[in-house]
Short mmCIF file of C-alpha atoms in Angstrom, two decimals:
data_model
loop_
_atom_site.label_atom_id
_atom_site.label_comp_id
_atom_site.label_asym_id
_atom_site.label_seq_id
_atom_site.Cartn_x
_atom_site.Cartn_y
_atom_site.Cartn_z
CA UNK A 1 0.00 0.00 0.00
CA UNK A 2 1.20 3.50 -0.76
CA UNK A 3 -0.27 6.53 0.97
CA UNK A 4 0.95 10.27 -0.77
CA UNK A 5 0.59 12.93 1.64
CA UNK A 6 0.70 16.79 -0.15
CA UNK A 7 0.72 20.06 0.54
CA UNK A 8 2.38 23.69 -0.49
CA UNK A 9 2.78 23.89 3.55
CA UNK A 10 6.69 24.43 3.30
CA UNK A 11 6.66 23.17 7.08
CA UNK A 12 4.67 19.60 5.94
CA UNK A 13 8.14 17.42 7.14
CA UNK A 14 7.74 19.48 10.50
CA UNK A 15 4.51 19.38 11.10
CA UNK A 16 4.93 14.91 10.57
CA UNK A 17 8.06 15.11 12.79
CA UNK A 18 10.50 13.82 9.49
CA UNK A 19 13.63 15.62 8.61
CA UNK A 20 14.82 14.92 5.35
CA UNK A 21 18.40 15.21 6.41
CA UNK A 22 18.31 11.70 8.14
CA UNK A 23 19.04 8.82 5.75
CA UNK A 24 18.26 10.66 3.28
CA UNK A 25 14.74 11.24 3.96
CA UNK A 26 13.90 7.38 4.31
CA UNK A 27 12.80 6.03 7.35
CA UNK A 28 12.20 2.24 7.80
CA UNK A 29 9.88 0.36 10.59
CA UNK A 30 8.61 -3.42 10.68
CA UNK A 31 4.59 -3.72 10.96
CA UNK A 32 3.50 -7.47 11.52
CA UNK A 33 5.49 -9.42 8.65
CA UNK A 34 6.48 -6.36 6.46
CA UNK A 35 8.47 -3.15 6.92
CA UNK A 36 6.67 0.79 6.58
CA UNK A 37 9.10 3.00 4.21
CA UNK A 38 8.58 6.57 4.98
CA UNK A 39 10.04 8.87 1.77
CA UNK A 40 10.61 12.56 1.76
CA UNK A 41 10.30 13.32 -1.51
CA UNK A 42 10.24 16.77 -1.26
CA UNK A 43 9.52 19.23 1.55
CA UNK A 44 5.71 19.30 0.12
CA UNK A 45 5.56 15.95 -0.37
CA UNK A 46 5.61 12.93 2.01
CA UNK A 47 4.97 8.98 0.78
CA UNK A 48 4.12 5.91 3.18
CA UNK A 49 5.07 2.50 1.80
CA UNK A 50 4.73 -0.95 3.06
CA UNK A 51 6.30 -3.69 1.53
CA UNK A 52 5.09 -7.09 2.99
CA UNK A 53 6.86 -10.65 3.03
CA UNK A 54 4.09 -12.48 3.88
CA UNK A 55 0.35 -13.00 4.56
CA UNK A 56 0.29 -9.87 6.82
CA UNK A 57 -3.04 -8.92 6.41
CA UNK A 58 -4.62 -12.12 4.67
CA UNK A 59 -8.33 -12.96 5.57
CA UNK A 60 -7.99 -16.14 3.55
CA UNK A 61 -5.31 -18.57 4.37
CA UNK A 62 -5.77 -20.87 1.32
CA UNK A 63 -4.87 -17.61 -1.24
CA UNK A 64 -1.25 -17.67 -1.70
CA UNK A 65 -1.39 -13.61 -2.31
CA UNK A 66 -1.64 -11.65 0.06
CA UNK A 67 -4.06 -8.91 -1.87
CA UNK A 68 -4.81 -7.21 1.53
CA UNK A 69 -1.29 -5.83 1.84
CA UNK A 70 -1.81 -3.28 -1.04
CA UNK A 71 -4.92 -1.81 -0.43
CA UNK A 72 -6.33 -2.85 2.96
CA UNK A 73 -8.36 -0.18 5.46
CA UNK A 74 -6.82 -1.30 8.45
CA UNK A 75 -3.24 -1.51 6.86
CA UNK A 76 -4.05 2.36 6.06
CA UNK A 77 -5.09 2.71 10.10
CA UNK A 78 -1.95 1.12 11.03
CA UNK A 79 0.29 2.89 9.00
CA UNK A 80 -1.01 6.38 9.84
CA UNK A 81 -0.79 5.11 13.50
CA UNK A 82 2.73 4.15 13.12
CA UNK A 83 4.32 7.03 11.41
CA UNK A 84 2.03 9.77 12.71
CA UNK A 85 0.23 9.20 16.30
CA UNK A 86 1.71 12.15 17.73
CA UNK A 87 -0.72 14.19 15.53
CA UNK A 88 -3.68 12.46 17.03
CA UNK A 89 -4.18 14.45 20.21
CA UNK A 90 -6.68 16.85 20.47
CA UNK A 91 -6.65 20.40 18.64
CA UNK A 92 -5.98 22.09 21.95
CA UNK A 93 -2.97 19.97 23.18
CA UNK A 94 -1.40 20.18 19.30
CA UNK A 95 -1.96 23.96 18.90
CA UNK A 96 -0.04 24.75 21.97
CA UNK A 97 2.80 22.66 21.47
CA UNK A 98 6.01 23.94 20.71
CA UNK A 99 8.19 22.58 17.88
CA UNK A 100 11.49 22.83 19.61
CA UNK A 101 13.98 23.32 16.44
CA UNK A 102 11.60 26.08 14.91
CA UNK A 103 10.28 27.70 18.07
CA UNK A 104 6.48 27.95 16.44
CA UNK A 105 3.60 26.09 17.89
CA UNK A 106 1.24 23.76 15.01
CA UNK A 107 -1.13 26.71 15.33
CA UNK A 108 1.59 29.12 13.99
CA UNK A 109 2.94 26.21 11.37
CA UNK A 110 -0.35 24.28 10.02
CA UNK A 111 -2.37 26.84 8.50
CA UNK A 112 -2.72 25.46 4.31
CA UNK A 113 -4.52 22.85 3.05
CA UNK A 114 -3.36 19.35 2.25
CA UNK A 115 -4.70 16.46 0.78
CA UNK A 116 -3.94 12.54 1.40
CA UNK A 117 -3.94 10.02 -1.99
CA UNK A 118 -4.36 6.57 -1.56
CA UNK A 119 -3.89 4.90 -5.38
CA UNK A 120 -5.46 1.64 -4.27
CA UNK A 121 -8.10 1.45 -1.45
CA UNK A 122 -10.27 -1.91 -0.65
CA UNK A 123 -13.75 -1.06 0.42
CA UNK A 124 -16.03 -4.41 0.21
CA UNK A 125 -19.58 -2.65 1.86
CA UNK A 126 -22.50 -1.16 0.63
CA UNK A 127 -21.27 2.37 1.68
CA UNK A 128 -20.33 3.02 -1.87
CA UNK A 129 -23.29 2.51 -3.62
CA UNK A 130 -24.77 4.26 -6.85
CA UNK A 131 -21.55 6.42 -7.32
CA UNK A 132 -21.58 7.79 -3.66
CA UNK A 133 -19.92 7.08 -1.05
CA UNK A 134 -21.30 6.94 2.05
CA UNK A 135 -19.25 9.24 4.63
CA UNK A 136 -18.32 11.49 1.45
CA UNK A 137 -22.35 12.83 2.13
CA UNK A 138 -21.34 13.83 5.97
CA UNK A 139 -17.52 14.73 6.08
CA UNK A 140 -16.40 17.42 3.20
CA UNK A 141 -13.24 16.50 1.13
CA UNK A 142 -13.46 12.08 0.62
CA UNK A 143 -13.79 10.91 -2.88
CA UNK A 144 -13.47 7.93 -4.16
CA UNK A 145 -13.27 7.18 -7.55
CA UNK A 146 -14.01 3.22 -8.98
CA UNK A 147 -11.28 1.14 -10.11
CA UNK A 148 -11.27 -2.83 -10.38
CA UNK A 149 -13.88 -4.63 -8.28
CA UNK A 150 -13.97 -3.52 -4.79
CA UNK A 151 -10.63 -1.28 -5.43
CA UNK A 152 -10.67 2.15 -5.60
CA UNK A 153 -8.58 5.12 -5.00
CA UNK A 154 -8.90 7.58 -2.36
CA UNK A 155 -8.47 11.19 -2.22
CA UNK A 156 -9.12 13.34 1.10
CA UNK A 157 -8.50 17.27 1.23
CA UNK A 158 -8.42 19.03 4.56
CA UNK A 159 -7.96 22.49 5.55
CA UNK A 160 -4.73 21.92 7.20
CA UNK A 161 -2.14 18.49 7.81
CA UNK A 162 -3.29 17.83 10.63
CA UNK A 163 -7.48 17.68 9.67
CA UNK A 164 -6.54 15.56 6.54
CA UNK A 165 -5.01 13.03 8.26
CA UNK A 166 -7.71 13.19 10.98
CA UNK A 167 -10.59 12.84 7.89
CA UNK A 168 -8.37 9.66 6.44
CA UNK A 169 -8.00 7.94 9.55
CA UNK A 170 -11.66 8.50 10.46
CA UNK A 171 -12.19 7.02 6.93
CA UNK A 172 -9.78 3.97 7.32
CA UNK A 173 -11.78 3.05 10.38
CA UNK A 174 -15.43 2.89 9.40
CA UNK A 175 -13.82 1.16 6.16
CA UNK A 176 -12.55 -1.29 8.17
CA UNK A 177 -15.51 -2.11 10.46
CA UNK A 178 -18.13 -2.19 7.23
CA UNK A 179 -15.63 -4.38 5.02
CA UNK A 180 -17.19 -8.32 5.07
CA UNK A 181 -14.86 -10.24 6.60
CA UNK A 182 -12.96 -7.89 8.38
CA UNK A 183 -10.01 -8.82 10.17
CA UNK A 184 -11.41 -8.73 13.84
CA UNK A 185 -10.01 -6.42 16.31
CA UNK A 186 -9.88 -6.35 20.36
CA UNK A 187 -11.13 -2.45 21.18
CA UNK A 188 -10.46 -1.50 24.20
CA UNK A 189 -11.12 1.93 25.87
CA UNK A 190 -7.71 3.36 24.53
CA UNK A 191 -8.54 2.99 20.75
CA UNK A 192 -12.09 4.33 21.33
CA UNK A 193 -10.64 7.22 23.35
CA UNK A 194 -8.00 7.83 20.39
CA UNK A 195 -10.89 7.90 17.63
CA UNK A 196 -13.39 9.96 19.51
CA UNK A 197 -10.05 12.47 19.90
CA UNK A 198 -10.24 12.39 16.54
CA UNK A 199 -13.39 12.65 15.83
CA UNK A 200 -14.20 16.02 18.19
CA UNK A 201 -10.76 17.37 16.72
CA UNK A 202 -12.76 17.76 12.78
CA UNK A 203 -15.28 20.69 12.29
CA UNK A 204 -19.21 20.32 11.98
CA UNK A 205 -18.90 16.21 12.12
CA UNK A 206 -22.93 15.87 11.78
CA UNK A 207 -24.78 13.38 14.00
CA UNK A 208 -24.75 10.50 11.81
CA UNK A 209 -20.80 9.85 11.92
CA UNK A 210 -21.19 9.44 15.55
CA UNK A 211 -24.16 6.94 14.93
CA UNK A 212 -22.35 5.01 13.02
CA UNK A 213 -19.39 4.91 15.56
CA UNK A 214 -21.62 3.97 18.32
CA UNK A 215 -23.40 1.20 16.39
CA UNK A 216 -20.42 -0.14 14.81
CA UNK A 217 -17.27 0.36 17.06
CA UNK A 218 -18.83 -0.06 20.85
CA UNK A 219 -18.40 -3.41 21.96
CA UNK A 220 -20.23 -3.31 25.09
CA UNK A 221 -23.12 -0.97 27.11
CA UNK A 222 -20.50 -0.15 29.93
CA UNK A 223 -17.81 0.92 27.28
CA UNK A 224 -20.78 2.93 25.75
CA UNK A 225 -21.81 4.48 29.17
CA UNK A 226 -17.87 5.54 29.67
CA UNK A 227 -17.78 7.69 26.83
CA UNK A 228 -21.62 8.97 26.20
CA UNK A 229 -20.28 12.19 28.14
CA UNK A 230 -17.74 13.10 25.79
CA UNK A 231 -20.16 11.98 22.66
CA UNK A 232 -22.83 13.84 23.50
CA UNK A 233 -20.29 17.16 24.53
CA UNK A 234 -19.50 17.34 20.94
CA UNK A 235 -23.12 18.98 20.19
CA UNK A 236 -23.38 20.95 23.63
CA UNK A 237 -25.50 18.43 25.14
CA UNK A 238 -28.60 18.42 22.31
CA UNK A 239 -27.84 15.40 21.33
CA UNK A 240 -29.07 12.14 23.69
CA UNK A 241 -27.43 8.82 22.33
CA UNK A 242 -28.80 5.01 23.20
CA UNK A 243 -26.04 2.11 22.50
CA UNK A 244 -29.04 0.42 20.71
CA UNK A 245 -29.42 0.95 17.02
CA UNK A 246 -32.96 2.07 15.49
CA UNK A 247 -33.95 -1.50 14.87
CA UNK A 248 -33.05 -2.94 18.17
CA UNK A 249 -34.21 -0.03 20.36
CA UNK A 250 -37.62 -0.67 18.66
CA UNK A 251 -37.34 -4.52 19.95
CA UNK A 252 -36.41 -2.79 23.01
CA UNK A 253 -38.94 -0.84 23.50
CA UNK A 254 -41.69 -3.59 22.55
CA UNK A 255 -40.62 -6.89 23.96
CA UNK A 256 -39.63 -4.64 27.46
CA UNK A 257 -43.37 -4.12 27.34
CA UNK A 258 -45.21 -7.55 26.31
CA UNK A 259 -46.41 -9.43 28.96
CA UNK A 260 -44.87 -13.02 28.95
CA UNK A 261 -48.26 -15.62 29.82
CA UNK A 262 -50.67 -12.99 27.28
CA UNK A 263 -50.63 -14.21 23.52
CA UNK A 264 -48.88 -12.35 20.93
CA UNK A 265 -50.18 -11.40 17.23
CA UNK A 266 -46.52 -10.05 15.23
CA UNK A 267 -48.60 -8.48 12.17
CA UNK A 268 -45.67 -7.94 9.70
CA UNK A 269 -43.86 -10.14 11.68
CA UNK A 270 -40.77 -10.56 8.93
CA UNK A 271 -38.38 -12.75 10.20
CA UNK A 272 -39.72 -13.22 13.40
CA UNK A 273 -36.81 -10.74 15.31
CA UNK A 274 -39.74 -9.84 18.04
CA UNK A 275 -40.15 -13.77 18.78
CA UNK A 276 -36.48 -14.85 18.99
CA UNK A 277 -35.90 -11.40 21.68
CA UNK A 278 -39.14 -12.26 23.31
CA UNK A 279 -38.74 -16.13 23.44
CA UNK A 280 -34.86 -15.52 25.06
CA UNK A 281 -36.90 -13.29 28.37
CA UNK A 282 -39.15 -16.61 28.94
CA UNK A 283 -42.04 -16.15 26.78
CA UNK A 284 -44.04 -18.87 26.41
CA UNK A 285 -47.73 -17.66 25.47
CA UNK A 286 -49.15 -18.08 22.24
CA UNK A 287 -47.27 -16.34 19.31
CA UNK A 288 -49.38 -15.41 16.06
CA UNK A 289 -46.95 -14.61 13.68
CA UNK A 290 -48.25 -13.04 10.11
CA UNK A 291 -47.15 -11.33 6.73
CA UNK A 292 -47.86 -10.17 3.58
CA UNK A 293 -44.78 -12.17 2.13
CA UNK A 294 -44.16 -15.81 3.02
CA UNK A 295 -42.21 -16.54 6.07
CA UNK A 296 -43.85 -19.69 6.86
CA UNK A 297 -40.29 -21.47 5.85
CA UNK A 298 -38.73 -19.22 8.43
CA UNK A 299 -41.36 -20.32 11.32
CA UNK A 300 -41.10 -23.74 10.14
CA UNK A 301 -37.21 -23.67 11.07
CA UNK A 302 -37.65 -21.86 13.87
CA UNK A 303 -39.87 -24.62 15.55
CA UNK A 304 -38.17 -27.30 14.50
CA UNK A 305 -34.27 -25.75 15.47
CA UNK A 306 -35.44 -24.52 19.17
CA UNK A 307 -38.25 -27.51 19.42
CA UNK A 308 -41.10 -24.81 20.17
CA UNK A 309 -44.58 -25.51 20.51
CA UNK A 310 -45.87 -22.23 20.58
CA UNK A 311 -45.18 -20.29 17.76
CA UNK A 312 -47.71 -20.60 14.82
CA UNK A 313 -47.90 -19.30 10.93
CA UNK A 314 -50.95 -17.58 10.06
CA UNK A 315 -51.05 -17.02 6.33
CA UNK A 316 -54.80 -15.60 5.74
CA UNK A 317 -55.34 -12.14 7.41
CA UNK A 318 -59.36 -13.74 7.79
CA UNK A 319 -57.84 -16.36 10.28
CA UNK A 320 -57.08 -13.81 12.78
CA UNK A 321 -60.21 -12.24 13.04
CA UNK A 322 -61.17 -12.83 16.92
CA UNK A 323 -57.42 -12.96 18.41
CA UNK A 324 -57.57 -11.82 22.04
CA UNK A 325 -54.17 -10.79 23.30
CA UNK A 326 -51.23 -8.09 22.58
CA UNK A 327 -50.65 -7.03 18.73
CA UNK A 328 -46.91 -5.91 17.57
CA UNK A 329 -47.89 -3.66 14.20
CA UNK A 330 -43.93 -2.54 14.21
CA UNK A 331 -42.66 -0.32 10.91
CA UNK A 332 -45.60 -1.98 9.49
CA UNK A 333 -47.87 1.28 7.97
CA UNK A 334 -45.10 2.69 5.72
CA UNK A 335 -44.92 -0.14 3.54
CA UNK A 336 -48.52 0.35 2.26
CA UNK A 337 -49.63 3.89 0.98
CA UNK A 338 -51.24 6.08 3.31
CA UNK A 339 -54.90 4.81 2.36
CA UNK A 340 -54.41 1.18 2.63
CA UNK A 341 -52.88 1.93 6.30
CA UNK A 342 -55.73 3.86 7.37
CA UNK A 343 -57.78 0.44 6.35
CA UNK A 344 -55.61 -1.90 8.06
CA UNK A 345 -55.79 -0.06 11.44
CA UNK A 346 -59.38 -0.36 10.88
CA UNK A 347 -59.96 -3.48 10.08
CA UNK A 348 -57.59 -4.34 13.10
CA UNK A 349 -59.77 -2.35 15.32
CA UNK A 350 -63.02 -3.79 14.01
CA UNK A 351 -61.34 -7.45 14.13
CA UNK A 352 -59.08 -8.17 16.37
CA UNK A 353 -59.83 -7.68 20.43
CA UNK A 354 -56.40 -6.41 21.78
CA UNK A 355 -55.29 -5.62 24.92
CA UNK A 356 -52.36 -3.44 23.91
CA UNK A 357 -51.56 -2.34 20.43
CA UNK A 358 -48.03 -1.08 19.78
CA UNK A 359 -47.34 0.41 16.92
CA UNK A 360 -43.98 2.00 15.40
CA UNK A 361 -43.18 3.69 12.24
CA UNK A 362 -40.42 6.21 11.05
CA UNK A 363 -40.52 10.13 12.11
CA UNK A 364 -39.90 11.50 9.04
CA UNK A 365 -38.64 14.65 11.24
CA UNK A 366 -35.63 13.05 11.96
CA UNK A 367 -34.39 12.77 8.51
CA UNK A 368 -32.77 15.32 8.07
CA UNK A 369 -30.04 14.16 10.33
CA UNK A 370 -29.63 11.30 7.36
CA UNK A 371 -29.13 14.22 5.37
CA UNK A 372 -32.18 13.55 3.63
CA UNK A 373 -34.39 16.04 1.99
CA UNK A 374 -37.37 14.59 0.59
CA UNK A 375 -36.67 11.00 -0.15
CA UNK A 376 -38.20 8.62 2.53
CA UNK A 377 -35.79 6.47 4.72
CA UNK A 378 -36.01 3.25 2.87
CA UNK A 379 -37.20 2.75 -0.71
CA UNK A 380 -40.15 0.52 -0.05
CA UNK A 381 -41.53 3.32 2.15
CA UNK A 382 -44.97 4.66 0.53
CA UNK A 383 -44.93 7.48 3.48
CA UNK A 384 -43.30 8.83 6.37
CA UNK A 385 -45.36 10.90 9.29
CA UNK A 386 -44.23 13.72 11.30
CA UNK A 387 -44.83 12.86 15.42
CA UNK A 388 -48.17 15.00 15.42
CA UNK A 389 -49.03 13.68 11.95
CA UNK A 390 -48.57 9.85 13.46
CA UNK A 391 -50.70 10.98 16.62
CA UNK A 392 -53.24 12.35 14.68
CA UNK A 393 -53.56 9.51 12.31
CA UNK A 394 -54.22 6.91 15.47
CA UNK A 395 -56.52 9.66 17.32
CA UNK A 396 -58.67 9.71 14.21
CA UNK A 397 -59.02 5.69 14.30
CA UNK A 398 -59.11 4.66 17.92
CA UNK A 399 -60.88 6.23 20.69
CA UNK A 400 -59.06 3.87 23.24
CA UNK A 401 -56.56 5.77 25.74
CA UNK A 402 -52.96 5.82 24.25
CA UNK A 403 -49.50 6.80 24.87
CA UNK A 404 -46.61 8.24 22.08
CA UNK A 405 -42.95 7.58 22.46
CA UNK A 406 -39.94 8.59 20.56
CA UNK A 407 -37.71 5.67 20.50
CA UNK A 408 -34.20 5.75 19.68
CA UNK A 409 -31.27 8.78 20.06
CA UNK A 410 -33.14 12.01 20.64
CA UNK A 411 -31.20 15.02 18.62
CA UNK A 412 -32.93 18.01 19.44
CA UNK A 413 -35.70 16.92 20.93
CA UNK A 414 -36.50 14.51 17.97
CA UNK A 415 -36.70 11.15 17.69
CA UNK A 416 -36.08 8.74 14.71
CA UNK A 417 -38.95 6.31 15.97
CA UNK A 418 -42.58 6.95 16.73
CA UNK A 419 -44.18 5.11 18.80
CA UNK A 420 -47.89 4.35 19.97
CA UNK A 421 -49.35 2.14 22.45
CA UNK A 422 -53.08 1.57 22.21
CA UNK A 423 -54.66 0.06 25.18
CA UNK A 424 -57.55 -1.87 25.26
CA UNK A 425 -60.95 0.07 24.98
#
């Protein structure tokens, strides 16, 4: 892997603590089984190099080449690690230190752009998709350009050295952690503490990059509930996180609710992800499960894997007419246009004799915090509600008492989930 770091900064050797009066410029450090060549080429130009032996970064045993070793995301982590760590403190520690042999703080020294090249860059996850790239949306100066496969070369501009290499390690990471068949990695409080350095040390980082950090980085709710302070102190407070994602905080917030000897009707009940959580907290009432599309294959294997006895596929809607019990209707209503929702609460309030009714569906509120302007949040979505467009909807349908809920991180008061519990009338 090569990485080309650039900029008319005269002080760019300086500010990456290399002097191109030692060796010649070259410098020379083993990583794993290969060796990291740093080159000054020129005092505006800096090149990282490693040149492996063997199978340093190989997922597959079996493959004699050692791809990995030329364009790999955590190869690129490692290498700016190696040669330049001591630029990953925080903006106030750097801009106060003092470069002994010039006298001048980074402040005084790192004031021009610079840009980072990476010729050959492995990214095997759906976060390029349809010419994008997915963090290139949220963080200003990433592109990546197609090459061969799942190769492509990187490009990311800063406003100074010391942001570009912040924005290219910050890209190296999530890389990593979306790739399939990443190379796993032990995280312990250190590296988190490093990257959310990093993180609070770039400009106007929008909500979403620290979503994806939480969902995809923290390994464990007590490593979460270490660092929420210092997450959440990167927006002044307006920001609440959860260490759930969207989809789990809506199990969450359901199953922590169903009573465990009352039957259960999952209407959209998909792969059955409300069963398996529910069944794992002792659940052992009757479980209705039913969908438009056919999971009965998934129910069968279900039952026959864990050896239940109460879990049951009901293909035809007419078959649950007269069900007594609690009804999961969860992201259910979007899929269907606006009209044919409106019917299908009714004909579950005509039909069906619950006892509590939950019901989710997106807040299309929070969207714009997906930096989305009018497109809904997945493509089979026929509609997305506002919270008081959601509350009005069910007030219009059901004179029973309810309750909303916002489920999920709250960013300004707004949640990505609305909920509604409808008790029994």
């Amino acid at each position: 892997m090569q990485i080309i770091i650039q900029s008319k900064n005269n002080h760019l050797l300086d500010i990456l603590y290399k002097n191109p009066a030692t060796d010649l410029g070259l410098y020379c450090k083993e990583l794993r089984n290969g060796v990291l060549i740093g080159n000054a080429v020129s005092v505006n130009e800096y090149h990282c190099l490693f040149q492996d032996t063997k199978n340093s970064y190989l997922p597959d045993e079996d493959n004699p080449i050692d791809f990995q070793s030329y364009c790999s995301p955590l190869l690129a982590l490692n290498m700016a690690t190696e040669f330049f760590n001591h630029l990953f403190k925080s903006n106030e520690t750097l801009e106060n230190t003092t470069l002994s042999w010039l006298g001048k703080t980074y402040a005084e020294m790192d004031t021009l752009p610079a840009n980072v090249v990476v010729p050959t860059f492995f990214i095997d996850s759906g976060w390029y998709k349809n010419g994008t790239f997915l963090l290139s949306k949220y963080i200003e100066g990433i592109s990546v350009v197609p090459k061969i496969g799942n190769n492509y070369s990187l490009k990311v501009d800063g406003k100074t050295i010391r942001e570009t290499l912040h924005k290219f390690s910050v890209v190296a990471l999530f890389c990593h952690f979306t790739n399939k068949h990443s190379e796993y990695m032990y995280i312990d409080d250190y590296f988190i503490q490093k990257h959310i350095t990093i993180l609070a040390n770039l400009p106007n980082v929008p909500y979403f990059v620290y979503y994806l950090f939480i969902k995809r980085l923290m390994r464990s709710p007590e490593q979460f509930r270490t660092f929420k302070p210092q997450l959440e102190a990167y927006f002044n407070n307006t920001i609440q996180f959860v260490f759930t994602d969207t989809h789990q905080s809506r199990k969450e917030f359901i199953c922590n609710r169903i009573e465990n000897n009352e039957a259960v009707l999952d209407f959209g009940c998909g792969n059955l992800q409300y069963f398996k959580k529910l069944r794992k907290s002792g659940f052992t009432a009757e479980y209705l499960a039913h969908d438009e599309e056919d999971f009965e294959d998934t129910v069968d294997k279900i039952i026959g894997y864990e050896n239940v006895e109460n879990l049951h596929w009901i293909a035809n809607k007419e078959d649950l007419i007269g069900f007594e019990g609690q009804v999961i209707l969860s992201e259910v209503i979007e899929h269907n246009t606006l009209e044919e929702a409106t019917e299908l609460l009714y004909w579950i309030k005509e039909n069906i004799h619950f006892t509590t009714l939950f019901i989710t569906t997106p807040n299309s509120e929070f969207n714009v915090n997906y930096e989305m302007t009018e497109e809904f949040r997945h493509d089979d979505h026929d509609f997305e509600l506002t919270k008081q467009e959601f509350i009005n909807l069910i007030a219009s349908i059901f004179p029973n008492k309810t309750e909303y809920h916002g489920i999920g991180d709250c960013v300004n008061g707004v949640y990505p989930t609305s909920a509604m519990i409808v008790y029994k009338q």
